[in-house]
C-alpha positions in Angstrom: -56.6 -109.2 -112.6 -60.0 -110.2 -112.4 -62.2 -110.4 -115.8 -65.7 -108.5 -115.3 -68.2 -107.8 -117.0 -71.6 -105.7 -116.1 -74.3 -103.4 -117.4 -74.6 -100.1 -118.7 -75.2 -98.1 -122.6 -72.5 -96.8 -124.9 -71.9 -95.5 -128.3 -68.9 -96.2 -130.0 -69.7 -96.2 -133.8 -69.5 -92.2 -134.0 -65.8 -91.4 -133.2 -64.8 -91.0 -136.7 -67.8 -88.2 -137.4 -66.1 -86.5 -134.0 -62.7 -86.4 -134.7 -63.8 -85.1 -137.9 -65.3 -82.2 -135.9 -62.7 -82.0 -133.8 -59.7 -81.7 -136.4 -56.8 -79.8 -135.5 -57.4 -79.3 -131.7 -60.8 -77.5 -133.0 -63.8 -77.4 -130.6 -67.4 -76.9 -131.3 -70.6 -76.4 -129.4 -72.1 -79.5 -128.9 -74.7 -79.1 -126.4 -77.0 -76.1 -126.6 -77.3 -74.7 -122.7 -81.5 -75.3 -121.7 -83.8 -74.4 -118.7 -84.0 -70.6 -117.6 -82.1 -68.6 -114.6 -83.2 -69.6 -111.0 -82.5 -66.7 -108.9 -84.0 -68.3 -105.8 -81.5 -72.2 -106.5 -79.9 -72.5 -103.5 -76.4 -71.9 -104.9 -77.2 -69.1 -107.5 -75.8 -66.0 -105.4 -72.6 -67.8 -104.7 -71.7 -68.0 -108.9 -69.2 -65.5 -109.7 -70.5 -62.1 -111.3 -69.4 -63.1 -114.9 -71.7 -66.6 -114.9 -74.4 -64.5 -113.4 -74.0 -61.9 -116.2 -73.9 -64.5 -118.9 -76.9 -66.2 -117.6 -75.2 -70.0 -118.1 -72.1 -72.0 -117.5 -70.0 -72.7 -120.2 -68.0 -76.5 -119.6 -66.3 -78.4 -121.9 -66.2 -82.9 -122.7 -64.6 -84.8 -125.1 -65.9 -87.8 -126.4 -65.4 -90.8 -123.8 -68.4 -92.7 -123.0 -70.3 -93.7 -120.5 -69.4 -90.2 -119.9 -70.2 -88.4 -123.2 -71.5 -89.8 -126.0 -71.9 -87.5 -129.2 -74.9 -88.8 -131.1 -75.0 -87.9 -135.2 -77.2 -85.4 -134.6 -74.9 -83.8 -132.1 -76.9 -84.3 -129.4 -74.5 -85.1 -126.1 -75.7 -88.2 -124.2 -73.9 -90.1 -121.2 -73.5 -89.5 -117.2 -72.3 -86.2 -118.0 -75.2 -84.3 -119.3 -77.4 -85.9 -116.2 -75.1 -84.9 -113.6 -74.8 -81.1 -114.8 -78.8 -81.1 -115.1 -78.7 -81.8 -111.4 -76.0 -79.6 -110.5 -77.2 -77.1 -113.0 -80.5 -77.2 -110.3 -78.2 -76.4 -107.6 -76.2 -73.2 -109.1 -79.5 -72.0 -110.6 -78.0 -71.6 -114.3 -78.2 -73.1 -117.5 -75.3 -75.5 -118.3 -74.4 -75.7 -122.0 -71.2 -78.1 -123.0 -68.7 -77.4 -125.9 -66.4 -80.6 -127.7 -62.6 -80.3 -128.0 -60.6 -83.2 -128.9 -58.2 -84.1 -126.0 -56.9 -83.6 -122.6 -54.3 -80.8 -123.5 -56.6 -78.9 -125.3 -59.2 -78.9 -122.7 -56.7 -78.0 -119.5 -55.5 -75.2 -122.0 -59.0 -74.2 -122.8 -59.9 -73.9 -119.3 -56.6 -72.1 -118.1 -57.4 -69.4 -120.6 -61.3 -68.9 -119.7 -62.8 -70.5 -122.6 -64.4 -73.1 -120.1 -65.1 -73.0 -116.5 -65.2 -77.0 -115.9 -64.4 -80.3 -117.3 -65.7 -83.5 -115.5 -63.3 -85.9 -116.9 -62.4 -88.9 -116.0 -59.3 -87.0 -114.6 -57.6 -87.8 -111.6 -57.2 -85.6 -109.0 -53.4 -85.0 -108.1 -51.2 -82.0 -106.9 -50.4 -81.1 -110.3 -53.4 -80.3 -111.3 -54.7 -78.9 -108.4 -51.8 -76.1 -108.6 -54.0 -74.5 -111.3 -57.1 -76.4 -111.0 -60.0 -77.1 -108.2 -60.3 -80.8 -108.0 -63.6 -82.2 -107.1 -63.8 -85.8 -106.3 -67.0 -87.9 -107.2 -66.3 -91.5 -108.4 -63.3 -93.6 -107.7 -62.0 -96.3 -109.8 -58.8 -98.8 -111.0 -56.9 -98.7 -114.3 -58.6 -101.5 -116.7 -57.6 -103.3 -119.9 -60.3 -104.2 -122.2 -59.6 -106.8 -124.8 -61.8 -109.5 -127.5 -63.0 -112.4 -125.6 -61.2 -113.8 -128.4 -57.6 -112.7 -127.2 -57.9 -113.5 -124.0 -54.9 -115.8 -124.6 -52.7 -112.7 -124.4 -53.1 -112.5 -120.7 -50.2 -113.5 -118.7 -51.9 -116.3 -117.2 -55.0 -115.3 -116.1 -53.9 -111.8 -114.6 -53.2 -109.4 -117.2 -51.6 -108.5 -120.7 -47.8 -108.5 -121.1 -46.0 -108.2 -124.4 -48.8 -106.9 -125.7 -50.0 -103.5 -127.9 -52.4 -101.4 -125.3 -53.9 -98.3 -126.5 -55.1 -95.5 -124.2 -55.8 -91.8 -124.2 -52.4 -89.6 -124.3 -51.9 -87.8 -120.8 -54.2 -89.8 -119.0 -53.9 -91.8 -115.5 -53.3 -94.8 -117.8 -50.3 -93.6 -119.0 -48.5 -93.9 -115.4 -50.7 -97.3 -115.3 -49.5 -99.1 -118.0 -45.6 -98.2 -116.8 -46.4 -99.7 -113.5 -48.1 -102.7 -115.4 -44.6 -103.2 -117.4 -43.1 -103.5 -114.3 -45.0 -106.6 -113.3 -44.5 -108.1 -116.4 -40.6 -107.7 -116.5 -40.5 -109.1 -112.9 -42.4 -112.5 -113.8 -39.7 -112.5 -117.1 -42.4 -111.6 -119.5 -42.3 -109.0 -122.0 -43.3 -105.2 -122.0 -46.2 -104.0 -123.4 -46.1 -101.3 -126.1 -48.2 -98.3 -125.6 -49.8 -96.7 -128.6 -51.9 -92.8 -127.6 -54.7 -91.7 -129.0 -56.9 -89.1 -129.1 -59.9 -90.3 -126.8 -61.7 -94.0 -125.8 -63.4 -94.4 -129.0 -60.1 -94.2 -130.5 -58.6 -96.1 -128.5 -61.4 -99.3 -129.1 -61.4 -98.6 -133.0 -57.6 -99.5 -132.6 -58.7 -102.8 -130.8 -61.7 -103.4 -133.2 -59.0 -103.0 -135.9 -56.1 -105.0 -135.1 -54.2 -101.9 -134.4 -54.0 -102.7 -130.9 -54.8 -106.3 -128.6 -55.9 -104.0 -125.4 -57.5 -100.5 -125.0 -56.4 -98.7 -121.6 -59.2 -96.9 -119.6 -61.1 -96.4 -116.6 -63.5 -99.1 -114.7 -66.2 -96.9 -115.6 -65.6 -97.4 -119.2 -65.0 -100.8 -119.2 -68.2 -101.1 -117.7 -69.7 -99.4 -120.7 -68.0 -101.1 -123.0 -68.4 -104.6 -121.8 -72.0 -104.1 -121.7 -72.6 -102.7 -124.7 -70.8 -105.6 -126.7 -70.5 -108.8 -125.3 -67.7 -109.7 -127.6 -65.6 -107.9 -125.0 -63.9 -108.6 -121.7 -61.8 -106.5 -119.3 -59.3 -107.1 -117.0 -58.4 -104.9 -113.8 -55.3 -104.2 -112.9 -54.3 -105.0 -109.1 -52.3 -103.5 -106.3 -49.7 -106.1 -106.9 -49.3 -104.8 -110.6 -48.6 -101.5 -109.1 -52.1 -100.2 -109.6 -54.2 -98.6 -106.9 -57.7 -96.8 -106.2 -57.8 -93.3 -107.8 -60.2 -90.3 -107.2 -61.5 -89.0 -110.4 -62.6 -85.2 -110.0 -64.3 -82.1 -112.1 -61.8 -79.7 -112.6 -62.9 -75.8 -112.5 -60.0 -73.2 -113.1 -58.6 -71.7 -109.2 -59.4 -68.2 -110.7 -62.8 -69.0 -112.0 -63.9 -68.7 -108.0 -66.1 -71.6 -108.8 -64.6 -74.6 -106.8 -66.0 -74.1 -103.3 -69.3 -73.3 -104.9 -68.9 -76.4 -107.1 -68.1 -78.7 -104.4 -71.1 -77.2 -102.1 -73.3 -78.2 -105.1 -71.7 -81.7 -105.0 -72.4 -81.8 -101.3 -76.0 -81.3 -101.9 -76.7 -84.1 -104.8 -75.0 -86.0 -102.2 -77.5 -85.3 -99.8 -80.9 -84.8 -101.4 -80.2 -88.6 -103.9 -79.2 -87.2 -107.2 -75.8 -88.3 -107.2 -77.1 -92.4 -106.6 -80.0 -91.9 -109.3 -77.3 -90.9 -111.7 -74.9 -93.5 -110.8 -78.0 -96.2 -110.7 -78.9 -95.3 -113.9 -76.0 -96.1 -115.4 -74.8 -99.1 -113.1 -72.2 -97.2 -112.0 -72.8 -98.4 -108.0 -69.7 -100.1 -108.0 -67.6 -96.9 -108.7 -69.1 -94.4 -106.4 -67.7 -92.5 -103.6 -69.5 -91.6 -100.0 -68.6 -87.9 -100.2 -67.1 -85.4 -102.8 -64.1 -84.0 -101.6 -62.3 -81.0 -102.9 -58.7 -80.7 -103.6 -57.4 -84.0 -102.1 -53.9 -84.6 -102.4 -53.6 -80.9 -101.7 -56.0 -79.9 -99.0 -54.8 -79.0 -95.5 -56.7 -78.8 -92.4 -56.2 -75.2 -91.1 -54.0 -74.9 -88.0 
């Protein structure tokens, strides 16, 4: 593992007011859906007839910066609300984002109509994209961010081992840190425990509080993270430590008849620059992809 450390903005003071708004699974609008109907946006007769008829789309986020970032006021800032304003151009509707509190709650949310898209950080795999279209825009590796302080608890120089790592319950880190464990064992060092939380500003209060010596998450965290404090490090975790590069998508319900449109509107923030001006923004260069693909680890060329 190599220990890097780059620029971008987070928040990470607020996730006690969100969890307080989120209690018991609870969601609540967060993000107030702006602009007007473009009949003439070069994607807008391809919506399904129900977004047409409720003149916006409806998506969902949970609090995990750089992504999304709930402000006191409630306002929703991160990558997330400037990528749906461009996407938002290209389907010709107003996109207004609702909070819930984790991963189950959102898929759930989704499967039942409640929301018609969830950007993540999610990997795209053929479990998901049973009930789920899968579109791919950023790629990234499993990272460990720790206190420059405790960078003693690395094995060496390569990673933690024997050591308390909190991540978000259900997420790719989960299967990470297993594959991590099995490094560790092989050299003859210890496990590490895993402790789950809710979301990644849960997961760095539990480092900020001695609950934990590691929080779990994705590159494009860490990049957040690290530059927002300088107090922190991260470490990435290697092919040798079983770890390799995954695809994170936005997810849009198969019966929402939403993911080829979605994925054309990808295709053109590809094309026309917004998908780099977003990234650049937020010095996420290092994490981007040269084409959205849909469905992945599912799709088959047709005979």
């Amino acid at each position: 593992m190599q220990v890097r450390t780059t620029a971008s903005l987070v928040s990470i003071a607020l996730a006690g007011a969100l969890l307080a708004a989120c209690a018991n699974g609870a969601a609540e609008e967060s993000g107030a859906a702006s602009g007007k109907v473009d009949t003439d946006a070069p994607l807008y007769d391809a919506l399904p007839k129900d977004v047409k008829d409720a003149g916006e789309l409806v998506v969902v986020g949970d609090a995990h910066p750089p992504y999304r970032t709930v402000e006191k006021d409630g306002e929703i800032t991160g990558i997330d609300p400037d990528l749906w304003k461009v996407l938002g151009e290209q389907l010709g509707v107003p996109v207004r984002m609702e909070v819930a509190q984790s991963m189950p709650s959102i898929l759930t949310g989704m499967q039942s109509g409640r929301w018609l898209a969830w950007n993540g950080p999610v990997q795209a795999n053929p479990e998901r994209e049973r009930a789920f279209d899968a579109i791919t825009w950023l790629q990234t590796r499993t990272t460990y961010v720790f206190p420059k302080e405790n960078a003693d608890a690395l094995a060496g120089d390569d990673g933690p081992c024997g050591q308390t790592i909190a991540i978000v319950g259900g997420s790719i880190t989960e299967s990470e840190v297993e594959k991590l464990n099995t490094w560790c064992t092989e050299r003859g060092e210890p496990a590490n425990e895993r402790a789950d939380y809710a979301d990644t500003n849960a997961t760095l209060l539990a480092v900020k509080s001695g609950r934990a010596d590691f929080a779990g998450m994705t590159e494009t965290a860490a990049l957040d993270v690290t530059a927002a404090d300088e107090t922190y490090d991260y470490v990435t975790q290697t092919d040798e430590q079983g770890s390799g590069v995954s695809l994170l998508a936005l997810l849009t319900p198969k019966d929402s008849g939403l993911g080829e449109t979605m994925h054309e509107a990808f295709q053109n923030i590809f094309e026309n620059g917004d998908y780099q001006q977003v990234l650049e923004k937020w010095g996420l260069e290092p994490v981007a992809v040269e084409e959205p693909l849909i469905n992945p680890t599912t799709k088959r060329e047709p005979s």
